[in-house]
Short mmCIF file of C-alpha atoms in Angstrom, two decimals:
data_model
loop_
_atom_site.label_atom_id
_atom_site.label_comp_id
_atom_site.label_asym_id
_atom_site.label_seq_id
_atom_site.Cartn_x
_atom_site.Cartn_y
_atom_site.Cartn_z
CA MET U 731 0.00 0.00 0.00
CA ALA U 732 1.15 3.57 -0.63
CA ARG U 733 2.63 5.47 2.27
CA ASP U 734 1.44 8.92 3.23
CA VAL U 735 3.77 11.52 1.69
CA LEU U 736 4.27 13.37 4.99
CA SER U 737 5.17 10.10 6.70
CA ASN U 738 7.67 9.52 3.90
CA VAL U 739 9.27 12.87 4.65
CA ARG U 740 9.62 12.09 8.36
CA GLN U 741 10.97 8.60 7.74
CA ALA U 742 13.46 9.79 5.11
CA LEU U 743 15.27 12.16 7.50
CA PRO U 744 18.04 9.72 8.53
CA ARG U 745 19.23 9.25 4.94
CA LEU U 746 19.03 12.86 3.73
CA SER U 747 21.96 15.20 3.26
CA SER U 748 22.15 18.19 5.60
CA SER U 749 20.72 20.56 2.99
CA GLU U 750 17.89 18.16 2.08
CA ALA U 751 17.20 17.64 5.80
CA ARG U 752 16.58 21.40 6.17
CA VAL U 753 13.89 21.12 3.50
CA ALA U 754 12.35 18.09 5.21
CA GLU U 755 12.34 19.74 8.64
CA ALA U 756 10.66 22.87 7.27
CA ILE U 757 7.95 20.75 5.64
CA ILE U 758 7.43 18.65 8.79
CA ALA U 759 7.03 21.85 10.83
CA ASP U 760 4.49 23.31 8.36
CA PRO U 761 3.42 21.13 5.40
CA SER U 762 1.31 23.95 3.97
CA ILE U 763 4.44 25.76 2.79
CA VAL U 764 4.71 23.24 -0.05
CA VAL U 765 1.26 24.22 -1.29
CA ASP U 766 1.85 27.94 -0.76
CA LEU U 767 5.38 28.28 -2.14
CA THR U 768 6.97 27.71 -5.52
CA ILE U 769 10.11 25.61 -5.68
CA THR U 770 12.14 28.82 -5.87
CA ASP U 771 10.47 30.28 -2.78
CA LEU U 772 10.84 27.03 -0.83
CA ALA U 773 14.52 26.80 -1.67
CA HIS U 774 15.01 30.40 -0.54
CA ARG U 775 13.08 29.79 2.70
CA CYS U 776 15.21 26.74 3.51
CA GLY U 777 18.48 28.46 2.59
CA THR U 778 19.26 26.00 -0.16
CA SER U 779 19.19 25.65 -3.95
CA LEU U 780 16.54 24.67 -6.47
CA SER U 781 18.53 21.56 -7.34
CA THR U 782 18.55 20.51 -3.67
CA VAL U 783 14.74 20.76 -3.44
CA ALA U 784 14.38 18.82 -6.70
CA ARG U 785 16.83 16.18 -5.47
CA PHE U 786 14.94 15.96 -2.17
CA CYS U 787 11.70 15.21 -4.05
CA GLN U 788 13.42 12.57 -6.17
CA THR U 789 15.00 10.98 -3.08
CA LEU U 790 11.47 10.44 -1.77
CA GLY U 791 10.49 8.75 -5.04
CA TYR U 792 8.69 11.60 -6.81
CA SER U 793 9.47 12.76 -10.34
CA GLY U 794 9.87 16.35 -9.18
CA TYR U 795 8.48 19.19 -7.12
CA ARG U 796 5.18 19.34 -9.00
CA GLU U 797 4.25 15.72 -8.22
CA PHE U 798 5.48 16.07 -4.64
CA ARG U 799 3.45 19.28 -4.22
CA MET U 800 0.27 17.58 -5.44
CA GLU U 801 0.77 14.68 -3.02
CA VAL U 802 1.32 17.03 -0.09
CA ALA U 803 -1.82 19.01 -0.98
CA SER U 804 -3.80 15.77 -1.09
CA ALA U 805 -2.38 14.64 2.27
CA ILE U 806 -3.22 17.98 3.89
CA SER U 807 -6.76 17.74 2.54
CA ARG U 808 -7.22 14.20 3.89
CA GLU U 809 -5.91 15.20 7.31
CA ALA U 810 -8.21 18.22 7.42
CA ALA U 811 -11.15 15.91 6.71
CA GLU U 812 -10.04 13.64 9.55
CA ARG U 813 -9.80 16.61 11.93
CA ASP U 814 -13.34 17.61 10.94
CA ARG U 815 -14.48 14.09 11.82
CA PHE U 816 -13.13 14.64 15.34
CA GLY U 817 -14.39 18.23 15.50
CA LEU U 818 -10.87 19.70 15.67
CA ALA U 819 -9.68 22.99 14.27
CA ASP U 820 -6.09 21.83 14.77
CA SER U 821 -4.47 18.67 16.10
CA ASP U 822 -1.60 20.02 18.21
CA ILE U 823 -2.12 19.90 21.97
CA SER U 824 -1.56 23.24 23.68
CA PRO U 825 -1.01 23.97 27.40
CA ASP U 826 -4.44 25.57 27.80
CA ASP U 827 -6.47 22.84 26.07
CA ALA U 828 -9.46 21.56 28.04
CA ALA U 829 -9.70 17.87 28.93
CA ALA U 830 -12.22 17.22 26.16
CA ASP U 831 -9.87 18.78 23.60
CA VAL U 832 -6.92 16.69 24.81
CA VAL U 833 -8.98 13.50 24.61
CA ALA U 834 -10.18 14.33 21.09
CA LYS U 835 -6.71 15.23 19.85
CA ILE U 836 -5.08 12.12 21.26
CA ALA U 837 -7.85 9.98 19.75
CA PHE U 838 -7.28 11.71 16.41
CA HIS U 839 -3.55 11.01 16.47
CA GLU U 840 -4.00 7.38 17.50
CA VAL U 841 -6.58 6.70 14.80
CA LEU U 842 -4.30 8.45 12.29
CA ALA U 843 -1.33 6.33 13.41
CA ILE U 844 -3.24 3.09 12.82
CA GLU U 845 -4.68 4.24 9.48
CA GLN U 846 -1.31 5.41 8.15
CA THR U 847 0.42 2.28 9.44
CA VAL U 848 -2.10 0.18 7.53
CA GLN U 849 -1.61 2.28 4.38
CA GLY U 850 2.15 1.85 4.52
CA LEU U 851 2.25 -1.81 5.55
CA ASP U 852 3.80 -4.22 3.06
CA VAL U 853 1.47 -7.22 3.39
CA GLU U 854 3.86 -9.45 1.44
CA VAL U 855 6.55 -8.81 4.05
CA LEU U 856 3.93 -9.32 6.77
CA ASP U 857 3.07 -12.76 5.43
CA ARG U 858 6.73 -13.66 5.04
CA VAL U 859 7.21 -12.91 8.73
CA VAL U 860 4.02 -14.79 9.61
CA ASP U 861 5.14 -17.89 7.68
CA ALA U 862 8.49 -17.83 9.48
CA ILE U 863 6.85 -17.51 12.92
CA ALA U 864 4.25 -20.20 12.20
CA GLY U 865 6.99 -22.67 11.30
CA ALA U 866 9.63 -21.55 13.79
CA ARG U 867 11.26 -23.76 16.37
CA HIS U 868 11.46 -20.74 18.68
CA VAL U 869 10.70 -17.01 18.50
CA ASP U 870 12.86 -14.53 20.41
CA LEU U 871 11.62 -10.96 21.01
CA TYR U 872 13.76 -7.96 21.93
CA GLY U 873 12.43 -4.59 23.01
CA PHE U 874 13.58 -2.08 25.58
CA GLY U 875 11.75 0.80 27.25
CA ALA U 876 8.27 1.30 25.79
CA SER U 877 9.01 -1.13 22.95
CA GLY U 878 9.56 -3.81 25.59
CA LEU U 879 5.84 -3.69 26.36
CA THR U 880 5.05 -4.42 22.71
CA ALA U 881 7.55 -7.29 22.67
CA GLN U 882 5.97 -8.78 25.80
CA ASP U 883 2.50 -8.46 24.28
CA LEU U 884 3.49 -10.48 21.20
CA GLN U 885 5.32 -13.06 23.32
CA GLN U 886 2.21 -13.61 25.46
CA LYS U 887 -0.04 -13.88 22.40
CA LEU U 888 2.21 -16.45 20.72
CA ALA U 889 2.52 -18.45 23.94
CA ARG U 890 -1.28 -18.65 24.15
CA ILE U 891 -1.39 -20.61 20.88
CA GLY U 892 1.45 -22.94 21.73
CA ILE U 893 4.35 -21.24 19.95
CA SER U 894 7.62 -21.33 21.87
CA ALA U 895 8.49 -17.67 22.40
CA SER U 896 10.56 -15.67 24.86
CA CYS U 897 10.96 -11.96 25.56
CA SER U 898 14.06 -10.60 27.24
CA VAL U 899 13.85 -6.99 28.43
CA ASP U 900 17.17 -7.38 30.26
CA VAL U 901 19.90 -6.69 27.70
CA HIS U 902 22.31 -9.31 29.03
CA LEU U 903 19.66 -12.04 28.96
CA ALA U 904 18.59 -10.89 25.50
CA LEU U 905 22.13 -11.34 24.22
CA VAL U 906 22.39 -14.78 25.84
CA THR U 907 19.18 -16.00 24.23
CA ALA U 908 20.18 -14.41 20.91
CA ALA U 909 23.46 -16.29 20.91
CA LEU U 910 21.57 -19.58 21.33
CA ARG U 911 19.35 -19.10 18.29
CA LYS U 912 19.65 -21.51 15.38
CA PRO U 913 18.50 -21.75 11.76
CA GLY U 914 14.73 -22.17 11.85
CA ASP U 915 14.38 -19.71 14.73
CA VAL U 916 12.98 -16.18 14.39
CA ALA U 917 14.29 -13.11 16.24
CA ILE U 918 12.16 -9.96 16.32
CA GLY U 919 13.54 -6.60 17.42
CA ILE U 920 11.18 -3.71 18.17
CA SER U 921 12.45 -0.12 18.19
CA HIS U 922 10.38 2.97 17.36
CA SER U 923 13.42 5.05 16.43
CA GLY U 924 15.41 2.17 14.97
CA LEU U 925 18.39 3.47 16.93
CA THR U 926 18.17 1.40 20.14
CA SER U 927 21.66 -0.06 20.41
CA GLU U 928 20.59 -2.96 22.65
CA THR U 929 17.97 -4.10 20.12
CA ILE U 930 20.40 -3.77 17.20
CA HIS U 931 23.06 -5.74 19.09
CA ALA U 932 20.65 -8.56 20.00
CA LEU U 933 19.36 -8.83 16.41
CA THR U 934 22.93 -8.89 15.11
CA VAL U 935 23.88 -11.74 17.44
CA ALA U 936 20.73 -13.71 16.55
CA ARG U 937 21.35 -13.25 12.85
CA GLU U 938 24.94 -14.43 13.16
CA ALA U 939 23.63 -17.49 15.02
CA GLY U 940 21.41 -18.35 12.04
CA ALA U 941 17.98 -16.99 12.99
CA MET U 942 15.73 -15.08 10.62
CA THR U 943 15.65 -11.51 11.93
CA VAL U 944 12.71 -9.09 11.83
CA ALA U 945 12.62 -5.39 12.72
CA LEU U 946 9.47 -3.50 13.71
CA THR U 947 10.24 0.21 13.53
CA ASN U 948 8.91 3.64 12.63
CA SER U 949 12.14 4.40 10.72
CA PRO U 950 12.65 2.11 7.71
CA ASP U 951 16.06 3.62 6.92
CA SER U 952 17.43 3.33 10.46
CA PRO U 953 20.32 1.10 11.66
CA VAL U 954 18.07 -1.64 13.05
CA THR U 955 16.85 -2.44 9.52
CA GLU U 956 20.41 -3.16 8.41
CA VAL U 957 20.49 -6.31 10.55
CA ALA U 958 16.94 -7.43 9.68
CA ASP U 959 15.93 -9.91 6.99
CA ALA U 960 12.41 -8.44 7.01
CA VAL U 961 11.16 -5.02 8.11
CA LEU U 962 7.67 -4.11 9.32
CA THR U 963 7.03 -0.39 9.66
CA THR U 964 4.72 1.78 11.71
CA GLN U 965 3.79 5.37 10.93
CA ALA U 966 3.29 7.30 14.14
CA ARG U 967 4.02 10.97 14.78
CA GLU U 968 5.61 12.56 17.80
CA SER U 969 4.59 15.94 19.17
CA PRO U 970 5.61 18.07 22.17
CA TYR U 971 3.09 16.28 24.39
CA ARG U 972 3.25 12.87 22.69
CA MET U 973 6.82 11.58 22.72
CA GLY U 974 7.86 8.47 20.80
CA ALA U 975 6.99 6.17 23.69
CA MET U 976 3.33 7.23 23.40
CA SER U 977 2.93 7.68 19.67
CA SER U 978 4.63 4.39 18.85
CA ARG U 979 2.64 2.14 21.16
CA ILE U 980 -0.73 2.09 19.40
CA ALA U 981 0.81 1.56 15.95
CA GLN U 982 3.15 -1.18 17.20
CA LEU U 983 0.33 -3.02 18.93
CA ALA U 984 -1.76 -2.85 15.76
CA VAL U 985 1.04 -4.56 13.81
CA VAL U 986 1.39 -7.15 16.58
CA ASP U 987 -2.32 -7.93 16.20
CA PHE U 988 -1.93 -8.26 12.41
CA VAL U 989 0.95 -10.71 12.90
CA PHE U 990 -0.80 -12.73 15.60
CA VAL U 991 -4.09 -13.17 13.73
CA ARG U 992 -2.29 -14.23 10.56
CA VAL U 993 -0.20 -16.74 12.53
CA ALA U 994 -3.36 -18.09 14.15
CA GLN U 995 -4.87 -18.48 10.67
CA ARG U 996 -1.80 -20.40 9.49
CA ARG U 997 -2.02 -22.76 12.46
CA HIS U 998 -5.82 -22.88 12.46
CA GLU U 999 -6.22 -26.54 13.40
CA ASP U 1000 -3.60 -26.33 16.17
CA VAL U 1001 -4.87 -23.12 17.79
CA ALA U 1002 -8.27 -23.98 19.28
CA ASP U 1003 -7.05 -26.43 21.94
CA PRO U 1004 -4.17 -24.26 23.29
CA LEU U 1005 -6.48 -21.24 23.48
CA ARG U 1006 -9.12 -23.25 25.34
CA ARG U 1007 -6.62 -24.71 27.82
CA THR U 1008 -4.84 -21.41 28.51
CA PHE U 1009 -8.19 -19.67 28.97
CA GLU U 1010 -9.36 -22.35 31.41
CA VAL U 1011 -6.20 -22.32 33.51
CA THR U 1012 -6.11 -18.50 33.78
CA ALA U 1013 -9.84 -18.39 34.57
CA SER U 1014 -9.51 -21.02 37.31
CA HIS U 1015 -6.55 -19.12 38.78
CA LYS U 1016 -8.64 -15.95 38.98
CA VAL U 1017 -11.47 -17.82 40.69
CA ALA U 1018 -9.07 -19.36 43.22
CA ALA U 1019 -7.46 -16.00 43.93
CA ARG U 1020 -10.87 -14.40 44.48
CA LYS U 1021 -11.83 -17.15 46.94
CA ARG U 1022 -8.61 -16.64 48.87
CA ARG U 1023 -9.35 -12.94 49.16
CA ASP U 1024 -12.88 -13.66 50.36
#
């Protein structure tokens, strides 16, 4: 599926030259300048040349500024329609926003994160990852900080359907388990920025041990993707009041759900009994705990 042009701009930042990055940062700060300004005016505003702006557009996969400009105008229009759906004049949270405004704006951003993640998701890569997990001897998951919560969520889901999976949020244990991986195993590293050194190190070790490696990240051109055999991407935006740890979570969990449901489909005949047994044992534990409290 096609990615949103403004998400493309944000995700391209790590691979841009310094002069192209100035253009990208200006557009991220105010996308409307692309609609309002000619290529000459945009180059002047960013303190760069016409050729740099043209090269920036081509780096993102567009034929030139005209095509890029049309895509940005379309993206701005779609986002304005989404804001109208939530009754918002703007989507940025300000210090004096009322509670109702904050709730509406966060809901807007989370819905947008899921929708844009879906638009940019490569379903062929998704199914390649799903096939590997469904047939894996063992699945190792690495995530640290907020991404550790996503890794734990996928580990628990896979365990519920009888897939051997482990999640190590301690870096030393993660490296130990990574070193023990073998061909036929899958190692999944989750990092919103794609820069988390612990995740990159664990994936590198697992890959060298023979495992298929997968990265789940918001930055498809980041270092973590260099040690991944398959890359799944999210498209979540940060803002002054929504740092990466918040904006990444909803998009990451959506991708985890996509992966899990597809794995469950692959193992359809083997899923019902593990789900029933795990449900029964957790339910009986809750009943016993309630009786002890009473």
